[in-house]
């Protein structure tokens, strides 16, 4: 499959506005401002673009939910990248921040937003500075601010720094956080397009999603829809980490074979080991066993059929020596730490799952613990306000099923013999 | 309590939002920058500054892990141990740092120079394992690289 780069282009110094402009930058904004907002939404719908933050929701449809009244409206750029295994948004901000800004401006125009907030995770100080610098450059050239390029459209962009809470990547928790509160997800409906920031219509899009928008406006939705997997088109910035020779970000068309991503692009597994497991889209997506990945392609449908999800496209590869019980123990610890505490099944359930796994890892596991883990996971799943509950439950539930032998060994030998050292 | 300059910053920040409550997170960042951590007194001050109940500010400060609820050392070493980092030796790094600094996770050296914290995914999985010191990322960290880094930071006598 051909490597086509729509975002991470091989152009040196692309983060500088002169370089971005010299390579056609901000011409999509100019074109968009000459279109009607509805025409832009139609074009994005035609492109088939789906959100890159994890849920893969159709972007054009999301925009079309925004009411056409005169109330204030908001666009939020979700740069709260926190899903373990995910490190793509920071690459976009570092290498091509203006394409993100341009995409956000086009989106704001399409939905009628007058203010854009970029919610960025608190640890990304370096990337906040890069982005602020790019925003300042764009203001100084008239791409942001009042009466942009003489179109009559005005919008401001502000960066809002998070403070270390994974849950704030969830769109309604994120809005609460901007409002200056704890990041407690809201009950939906009402959805953000009806009742968002301060009760006004709001759209929240991931960094990578918005960075695709200028390309769609420039080349047309139909052109874009022909890239990659037909039902999930475009490129994805796949982040490959773990036991591979060349970890990193690979921008590739959707629908690429998972095995090609690992062996052709990420250099294969370290020391030529076999693959024990692969987490295909960030830690919320259930791990696939090494014998389950043959023929699986990196798109929404194929991964769902394989028993996992595309998520954020953050692929974590684990070799044959990996202690899967320890991996699942670490994942459970993460969700326990990050549960906001609002819903009882998640607040208590994540803690129970971690405690059971901790007991097993420390050699005190009991045979009935495996059914107990699945039972706790089942009682979290579907019983919480937001998706964190499911995200915590699925990896453990499927993990116990798919790596049952590893668990049984731990419990039988009552020791940590499997722990790598 | 805030410097003149920081008070000006607060006014600028408030203009970005329709409510003063929305300025809370950014203002807490300013507070942490000026004081190093967020004490009860600072929370009360910020509450008054933004016209918010103290209980609300307390609730927010304690919800977000990056606001320091107690003083931290000059160098706050944050070790990611989440899956991608763990697969490439994060726990060995953490153990090494505990020995090297003579403190356990969550503690600060008596000279207030180093605080050691275990943190969740820092979004640096492709260059794992990663360690964050104050605002800076140190990627692909081995014990050897950590040793050099700690020695370099220790030499600074300020």
Coordinates of N, CA, C and O in Angstrom, one line a residue, chain A residues 60-202:
Chain A
X60 N -18.7 15.2 9.6 CA -19.7 16.0 9.0 C -21.0 16.0 9.7 O -21.7 17.0 9.8
X61 N -21.4 14.8 10.1 CA -22.7 14.6 10.8 C -22.7 15.4 12.1 O -23.6 16.0 12.5
X62 N -21.5 15.2 12.8 CA -21.4 15.9 14.1 C -21.6 17.5 13.9 O -22.3 18.1 14.6
X63 N -21.0 18.0 12.8 CA -21.1 19.4 12.6 C -22.5 19.8 12.2 O -23.0 20.9 12.6
X64 N -23.2 18.9 11.5 CA -24.6 19.2 11.1 C -25.6 19.3 12.3 O -26.7 19.8 12.1
X65 N -25.2 18.7 13.4 CA -26.1 18.8 14.6 C -26.1 20.2 15.2 O -27.0 20.5 16.0
X66 N -25.2 21.1 14.8 CA -25.2 22.4 15.4 C -26.4 23.3 14.9 O -26.6 23.3 13.7
X67 N -27.1 23.9 15.8 CA -28.3 24.7 15.4 C -27.8 25.9 14.7 O -26.7 26.4 14.8
X68 N -28.8 26.4 13.9 CA -28.4 27.6 13.0 C -29.1 28.9 13.6 O -29.7 29.6 12.9
X69 N -29.0 29.1 14.9 CA -29.5 30.3 15.5 C -28.4 31.3 15.8 O -27.3 31.1 15.4
X70 N -28.8 32.3 16.5 CA -27.8 33.4 16.7 C -27.1 33.3 18.0 O -26.4 34.3 18.4
X71 N -27.3 32.2 18.8 CA -26.7 32.1 20.1 C -25.1 32.0 19.9 O -24.7 31.6 18.8
X72 N -24.4 32.4 20.9 CA -22.9 32.1 20.8 C -22.7 30.6 20.6 O -23.4 29.8 21.1
X73 N -21.6 30.3 19.8 CA -21.3 28.9 19.6 C -19.8 28.7 19.8 O -19.0 29.6 19.6
X74 N -19.4 27.5 20.1 CA -18.0 27.2 20.4 C -17.5 26.0 19.7 O -18.3 25.0 19.5
X75 N -16.2 26.1 19.3 CA -15.5 24.9 18.8 C -14.4 24.6 19.8 O -13.7 25.5 20.3
X76 N -14.3 23.3 20.2 CA -13.2 22.9 21.1 C -12.3 22.0 20.3 O -12.8 21.0 19.7
X77 N -11.1 22.3 20.4 CA -10.1 21.3 19.8 C -9.6 20.4 21.0 O -9.0 20.9 21.9
X78 N -9.8 19.2 20.8 CA -9.5 18.3 21.9 C -8.0 17.8 21.7 O -7.7 17.0 20.9
X79 N -7.1 18.4 22.5 CA -5.7 18.0 22.5 C -5.3 17.5 23.8 O -4.1 17.6 24.2
X80 N -6.2 16.8 24.5 CA -6.0 16.3 25.8 C -5.5 14.9 25.7 O -5.9 14.0 26.4
X81 N -4.6 14.6 24.7 CA -4.1 13.3 24.4 C -3.6 12.6 25.6 O -2.6 12.9 26.2
X82 N -4.4 11.5 26.0 CA -4.0 10.9 27.3 C -4.2 9.4 27.3 O -3.8 8.7 28.2
X83 N -4.8 8.8 26.2 CA -5.0 7.4 26.1 C -3.7 6.7 26.0 O -2.9 6.9 25.0
X84 N -3.4 5.8 26.9 CA -2.1 5.2 26.9 C -1.8 4.5 25.5 O -2.7 3.8 25.0
X85 N -0.6 4.8 25.0 CA -0.3 4.2 23.6 C -0.5 5.3 22.5 O -0.2 5.0 21.4
X86 N -1.0 6.5 22.9 CA -1.3 7.5 21.9 C -0.4 8.7 22.0 O -0.2 9.3 23.1
X87 N 0.2 9.1 20.9 CA 1.2 10.2 20.9 C 1.2 10.9 19.6 O 2.2 11.4 19.1
X88 N 0.0 11.0 18.9 CA 0.0 11.5 17.5 C -0.3 13.0 17.5 O 0.2 13.7 16.7
X89 N -1.2 13.5 18.4 CA -1.6 14.9 18.4 C -0.4 15.8 18.6 O -0.3 16.8 18.0
X90 N 0.5 15.3 19.5 CA 1.7 16.1 19.8 C 2.6 16.2 18.6 O 3.2 17.2 18.3
X91 N 2.6 15.1 17.7 CA 3.4 15.1 16.5 C 2.8 16.1 15.5 O 3.5 16.9 14.8
X92 N 1.5 16.2 15.5 CA 0.8 17.2 14.6 C 1.2 18.6 15.0 O 1.5 19.5 14.2
X93 N 1.0 18.9 16.3 CA 1.3 20.2 16.9 C 2.8 20.6 16.6 O 3.1 21.7 16.3
X94 N 3.6 19.6 16.7 CA 5.1 19.9 16.6 C 5.4 20.1 15.1 O 6.1 21.0 14.7
X95 N 4.9 19.2 14.2 CA 5.4 19.3 12.8 C 4.5 20.1 11.9 O 5.0 20.7 10.9
X96 N 3.2 20.2 12.2 CA 2.3 20.9 11.3 C 1.2 21.6 12.0 O 0.0 21.4 11.7
X97 N 1.5 22.6 12.9 CA 0.5 23.2 13.7 C -0.5 24.0 12.9 O -1.7 24.2 13.3
X98 N 0.0 24.6 11.8 CA -0.9 25.5 11.0 C -2.0 24.7 10.3 O -3.1 25.3 10.1
X99 N -1.7 23.5 10.0 CA -2.8 22.7 9.4 C -3.9 22.4 10.4 O -5.1 22.4 10.0
X100 N -3.5 22.2 11.6 CA -4.5 22.1 12.7 C -5.3 23.4 12.8 O -6.5 23.4 12.9
X101 N -4.6 24.5 12.9 CA -5.3 25.8 13.1 C -6.2 26.1 11.9 O -7.3 26.5 12.1
X102 N -5.7 25.8 10.7 CA -6.5 26.1 9.5 C -7.8 25.2 9.5 O -8.9 25.7 9.2
X103 N -7.6 24.0 9.9 CA -8.8 23.0 10.0 C -9.8 23.5 11.0 O -11.0 23.5 10.8
X104 N -9.2 24.0 12.1 CA -10.1 24.5 13.2 C -10.9 25.8 12.7 O -12.1 25.9 13.0
X105 N -10.2 26.6 12.0 CA -10.8 27.9 11.5 C -12.0 27.5 10.5 O -13.0 28.1 10.6
X106 N -11.7 26.5 9.7 CA -12.7 26.1 8.7 C -13.9 25.5 9.4 O -15.1 25.8 9.1
X107 N -13.6 24.7 10.4 CA -14.7 24.1 11.2 C -15.5 25.1 11.9 O -16.8 25.1 11.9
X108 N -14.8 26.1 12.5 CA -15.5 27.2 13.3 C -16.5 27.9 12.3 O -17.6 28.3 12.7
X109 N -16.0 28.2 11.1 CA -16.8 28.9 10.1 C -18.0 28.1 9.7 O -19.1 28.6 9.7
X110 N -17.8 26.8 9.5 CA -18.9 25.9 9.1 C -20.0 25.8 10.2 O -21.1 25.7 9.8
X111 N -19.6 25.8 11.4 CA -20.6 25.6 12.5 C -21.0 26.9 13.1 O -21.9 26.9 14.0
X112 N -20.4 28.0 12.7 CA -20.8 29.3 13.2 C -20.2 29.7 14.6 O -20.9 30.4 15.3
X113 N -19.1 29.1 14.9 CA -18.5 29.4 16.2 C -17.7 30.7 16.2 O -17.0 31.0 15.2
X114 N -17.8 31.5 17.2 CA -17.0 32.7 17.3 C -15.8 32.6 18.2 O -14.9 33.4 18.3
X115 N -15.7 31.4 18.9 CA -14.6 31.2 19.8 C -14.1 29.8 19.7 O -14.9 28.9 19.7
X116 N -12.8 29.6 19.7 CA -12.2 28.2 19.7 C -11.3 28.1 20.9 O -10.5 29.0 21.1
X117 N -11.6 27.1 21.7 CA -10.7 26.7 22.8 C -9.9 25.5 22.4 O -10.5 24.5 21.9
X118 N -8.6 25.5 22.6 CA -7.8 24.3 22.4 C -7.5 23.8 23.8 O -6.8 24.4 24.6
X119 N -8.1 22.6 24.1 CA -7.9 22.0 25.5 C -6.7 21.1 25.3 O -6.8 20.0 24.7
X120 N -5.6 21.4 25.9 CA -4.4 20.6 25.8 C -3.9 20.1 27.1 O -4.0 20.8 28.1
X121 N -3.4 18.9 27.1 CA -3.1 18.2 28.4 C -2.0 19.0 29.1 O -1.1 19.6 28.4
X122 N -2.0 19.1 30.4 CA -1.1 20.0 31.2 C 0.3 19.7 31.0 O 1.2 20.5 31.2
X123 N 0.7 18.4 30.7 CA 2.1 18.1 30.6 C 2.7 18.5 29.3 O 4.0 18.6 29.2
X124 N 1.9 18.8 28.3 CA 2.5 19.2 27.0 C 2.9 20.7 26.9 O 2.5 21.5 26.1
X125 N 3.8 21.1 27.8 CA 4.2 22.5 27.9 C 4.9 22.9 26.7 O 4.7 24.0 26.1
X126 N 5.8 22.1 26.2 CA 6.6 22.4 25.0 C 5.7 22.6 23.8 O 5.8 23.5 23.0
X127 N 4.7 21.7 23.7 CA 3.8 21.7 22.5 C 2.8 22.9 22.6 O 2.3 23.4 21.6
X128 N 2.5 23.3 23.9 CA 1.6 24.5 24.1 C 2.3 25.7 23.5 O 1.7 26.6 22.9
X129 N 3.6 25.8 23.8 CA 4.4 26.9 23.3 C 4.5 27.0 21.8 O 4.3 28.0 21.2
X130 N 4.7 25.8 21.2 CA 4.8 25.7 19.7 C 3.4 26.2 19.1 O 3.4 27.0 18.2
X131 N 2.4 25.7 19.7 CA 1.0 26.0 19.2 C 0.7 27.5 19.4 O 0.2 28.1 18.5
X132 N 1.0 28.0 20.6 CA 0.8 29.4 20.8 C 1.5 30.3 19.8 O 1.0 31.3 19.3
X133 N 2.8 29.9 19.6 CA 3.6 30.6 18.6 C 2.9 30.6 17.2 O 2.8 31.6 16.6
X134 N 2.4 29.4 16.8 CA 1.7 29.3 15.5 C 0.5 30.2 15.5 O 0.2 30.8 14.5
X135 N -0.3 30.2 16.6 CA -1.5 31.0 16.7 C -1.2 32.4 16.6 O -1.8 33.2 15.8
X136 N -0.1 32.9 17.3 CA 0.3 34.3 17.2 C 0.7 34.7 15.7 O 0.3 35.7 15.2
X137 N 1.4 33.7 15.1 CA 1.8 34.0 13.7 C 0.5 34.2 12.8 O 0.4 35.0 12.0
X138 N -0.5 33.3 13.0 CA -1.7 33.3 12.2 C -2.5 34.5 12.5 O -3.1 35.1 11.6
X139 N -2.5 35.0 13.8 CA -3.2 36.3 14.1 C -2.5 37.4 13.3 O -3.2 38.2 12.7
X140 N -1.2 37.4 13.3 CA -0.5 38.5 12.7 C -0.7 38.6 11.2 O -0.5 39.6 10.6
X141 N -1.0 37.5 10.6 CA -1.3 37.5 9.2 C -2.8 37.6 8.8 O -3.1 37.4 7.7
X142 N -3.6 37.8 9.8 CA -5.0 38.0 9.6 C -5.8 36.7 9.3 O -7.0 36.8 8.9
X143 N -5.3 35.6 9.7 CA -6.0 34.3 9.5 C -6.9 34.1 10.7 O -7.9 33.3 10.7
X144 N -6.6 34.7 11.9 CA -7.4 34.6 13.1 C -7.7 36.0 13.5 O -6.9 36.9 13.3
X145 N -8.9 36.2 14.1 CA -9.2 37.5 14.7 C -10.5 38.1 14.0 O -11.3 37.3 13.6
X146 N -10.5 39.4 13.9 CA -11.7 40.1 13.3 C -11.6 40.1 11.8 O -10.6 40.3 11.2
X147 N -12.8 39.8 11.2 CA -13.0 40.0 9.7 C -11.8 39.2 9.0 O -11.1 39.9 8.2
X148 N -11.8 37.9 9.1 CA -10.7 37.1 8.6 C -10.7 37.2 7.1 O -11.7 36.9 6.4
X149 N -9.6 37.7 6.5 CA -9.4 37.8 5.1 C -10.5 38.6 4.4 O -10.9 38.3 3.3
X150 N -11.0 39.5 5.1 CA -12.1 40.4 4.6 C -13.4 39.7 4.4 O -14.3 40.2 3.7
X151 N -13.6 38.5 5.0 CA -14.8 37.8 4.8 C -16.0 38.2 5.7 O -17.1 37.8 5.5
X152 N -15.7 39.0 6.7 CA -16.7 39.3 7.7 C -16.8 38.3 8.8 O -17.4 38.5 9.8
X153 N -16.1 37.2 8.7 CA -16.1 36.1 9.7 C -15.0 36.4 10.7 O -13.9 36.7 10.3
X154 N -15.4 36.4 12.0 CA -14.4 36.6 13.1 C -14.4 35.5 14.1 O -15.4 35.0 14.4
X155 N -13.2 35.1 14.5 CA -13.1 34.1 15.5 C -11.8 34.3 16.3 O -10.8 34.7 15.7
X156 N -11.8 33.9 17.6 CA -10.6 33.9 18.4 C -10.2 32.5 18.8 O -11.1 31.7 18.9
X157 N -8.9 32.3 19.0 CA -8.4 31.0 19.5 C -7.7 31.1 20.8 O -6.8 32.0 20.8
X158 N -8.1 30.4 21.8 CA -7.4 30.4 23.1 C -7.0 29.0 23.5 O -7.7 28.0 23.3
X159 N -5.8 28.9 24.0 CA -5.3 27.6 24.5 C -5.7 27.5 26.0 O -5.6 28.4 26.8
X160 N -6.3 26.4 26.4 CA -6.7 26.1 27.8 C -6.0 24.9 28.2 O -6.1 23.8 27.7
X161 N -5.1 25.1 29.3 CA -4.3 24.0 29.7 C -5.0 23.1 30.8 O -5.5 23.6 31.8
X162 N -5.0 21.8 30.5 CA -5.5 20.9 31.5 C -4.5 20.7 32.6 O -3.5 21.4 32.7
X163 N -4.9 19.8 33.6 CA -4.0 19.7 34.8 C -3.9 18.3 35.2 O -3.8 18.0 36.4
X164 N -3.9 17.3 34.3 CA -3.6 16.0 34.7 C -4.8 15.2 35.0 O -4.8 14.6 36.1
X165 N -5.7 15.1 34.1 CA -6.9 14.2 34.4 C -7.3 13.6 33.0 O -7.8 14.3 32.2
X166 N -7.1 12.3 32.9 CA -7.4 11.6 31.7 C -8.9 11.8 31.3 O -9.2 11.9 30.1
X167 N -9.7 11.8 32.3 CA -11.2 11.9 32.0 C -11.5 13.2 31.2 O -12.5 13.2 30.5
X168 N -10.7 14.2 31.3 CA -11.0 15.5 30.6 C -10.9 15.3 29.1 O -11.2 16.2 28.3
X169 N -10.4 14.2 28.6 CA -10.5 13.9 27.2 C -11.9 13.5 26.7 O -12.2 13.6 25.5
X170 N -12.7 13.1 27.7 CA -14.1 12.9 27.4 C -14.8 14.2 27.2 O -14.6 15.1 28.0
X171 N -15.5 14.4 26.1 CA -15.9 15.7 25.7 C -16.7 16.5 26.7 O -16.6 17.7 26.8
X172 N -17.6 15.8 27.4 CA -18.4 16.6 28.4 C -17.6 16.9 29.6 O -17.8 18.0 30.2
X173 N -16.7 16.1 30.0 CA -15.8 16.4 31.2 C -14.9 17.5 30.8 O -14.6 18.4 31.6
X174 N -14.5 17.5 29.5 CA -13.6 18.6 29.0 C -14.3 19.9 29.2 O -13.7 20.9 29.6
X175 N -15.6 20.0 28.8 CA -16.3 21.2 28.9 C -16.4 21.7 30.4 O -16.3 22.9 30.7
X176 N -16.7 20.7 31.3 CA -16.8 21.1 32.7 C -15.4 21.7 33.1 O -15.4 22.6 33.9
X177 N -14.4 21.1 32.6 CA -13.0 21.5 33.0 C -12.8 22.9 32.5 O -12.2 23.8 33.2
X178 N -13.2 23.2 31.3 CA -13.0 24.6 30.8 C -13.8 25.6 31.6 O -13.4 26.7 31.9
X179 N -15.0 25.1 32.1 CA -15.8 26.0 32.9 C -15.3 26.2 34.3 O -15.8 26.9 35.1
X180 N -14.1 25.5 34.6 CA -13.5 25.7 35.9 C -13.9 24.8 37.0 O -13.9 25.1 38.2
X181 N -14.4 23.6 36.5 CA -14.9 22.6 37.5 C -14.1 21.4 37.5 O -13.2 21.2 36.6
X182 N -14.4 20.4 38.4 CA -13.9 19.1 38.3 C -14.4 18.4 37.0 O -15.5 18.7 36.5
X183 N -13.6 17.6 36.4 CA -13.9 16.9 35.2 C -14.9 15.8 35.3 O -14.6 14.6 35.2
X184 N -16.2 16.1 35.7 CA -17.2 15.1 35.8 C -18.0 15.1 34.4 O -18.6 16.1 34.1
X185 N -18.0 13.9 33.8 CA -18.8 13.9 32.5 C -20.3 14.2 32.8 O -20.8 13.9 33.9
X186 N -20.9 14.7 31.8 CA -22.3 15.1 31.9 C -23.2 13.9 31.3 O -22.7 13.2 30.5
X187 N -24.4 13.9 31.8 CA -25.4 12.9 31.3 C -25.8 13.4 29.9 O -26.0 14.5 29.7
X188 N -25.8 12.4 29.0 CA -26.2 12.8 27.6 C -27.4 11.9 27.2 O -27.4 10.7 27.5
X189 N -28.4 12.4 26.5 CA -28.6 13.8 26.1 C -28.8 14.7 27.3 O -29.1 14.2 28.3
X190 N -28.7 16.0 27.1 CA -28.5 16.7 25.8 C -27.0 16.6 25.4 O -26.1 16.6 26.2
X191 N -26.8 16.5 24.1 CA -25.5 16.5 23.5 C -24.9 17.9 23.4 O -25.6 18.9 23.4
X192 N -23.6 18.0 23.2 CA -22.9 19.3 23.2 C -23.5 20.3 22.2 O -23.5 21.5 22.4
X193 N -23.9 19.7 21.0 CA -24.4 20.6 20.0 C -25.7 21.3 20.5 O -26.0 22.4 20.0
X194 N -26.4 20.7 21.4 CA -27.6 21.4 22.0 C -27.2 22.2 23.2 O -27.7 23.3 23.4
X195 N -26.5 21.5 24.1 CA -26.2 22.2 25.4 C -24.7 21.9 25.7 O -24.3 20.8 26.2
X196 N -23.8 22.8 25.3 CA -22.4 22.6 25.5 C -21.8 23.5 26.5 O -22.3 23.6 27.6
X197 N -20.7 24.2 26.1 CA -20.0 25.1 27.0 C -21.0 26.2 27.5 O -21.6 26.9 26.7
X198 N -21.1 26.4 28.8 CA -22.0 27.3 29.4 C -23.4 27.2 28.8 O -24.2 28.2 28.7
X199 N -23.8 26.0 28.3 CA -25.1 25.8 27.8 C -25.3 26.2 26.4 O -26.4 26.0 25.8
X200 N -24.3 26.6 25.7 CA -24.4 27.0 24.3 C -23.9 25.9 23.4 O -23.1 25.1 23.7
X201 N -24.4 25.9 22.1 CA -24.0 24.9 21.2 C -22.5 24.8 21.0 O -21.9 25.8 20.8
X202 N -22.0 23.6 21.1 CA -20.6 23.4 21.0 C -20.2 22.1 20.3 O -21.0 21.1 20.3

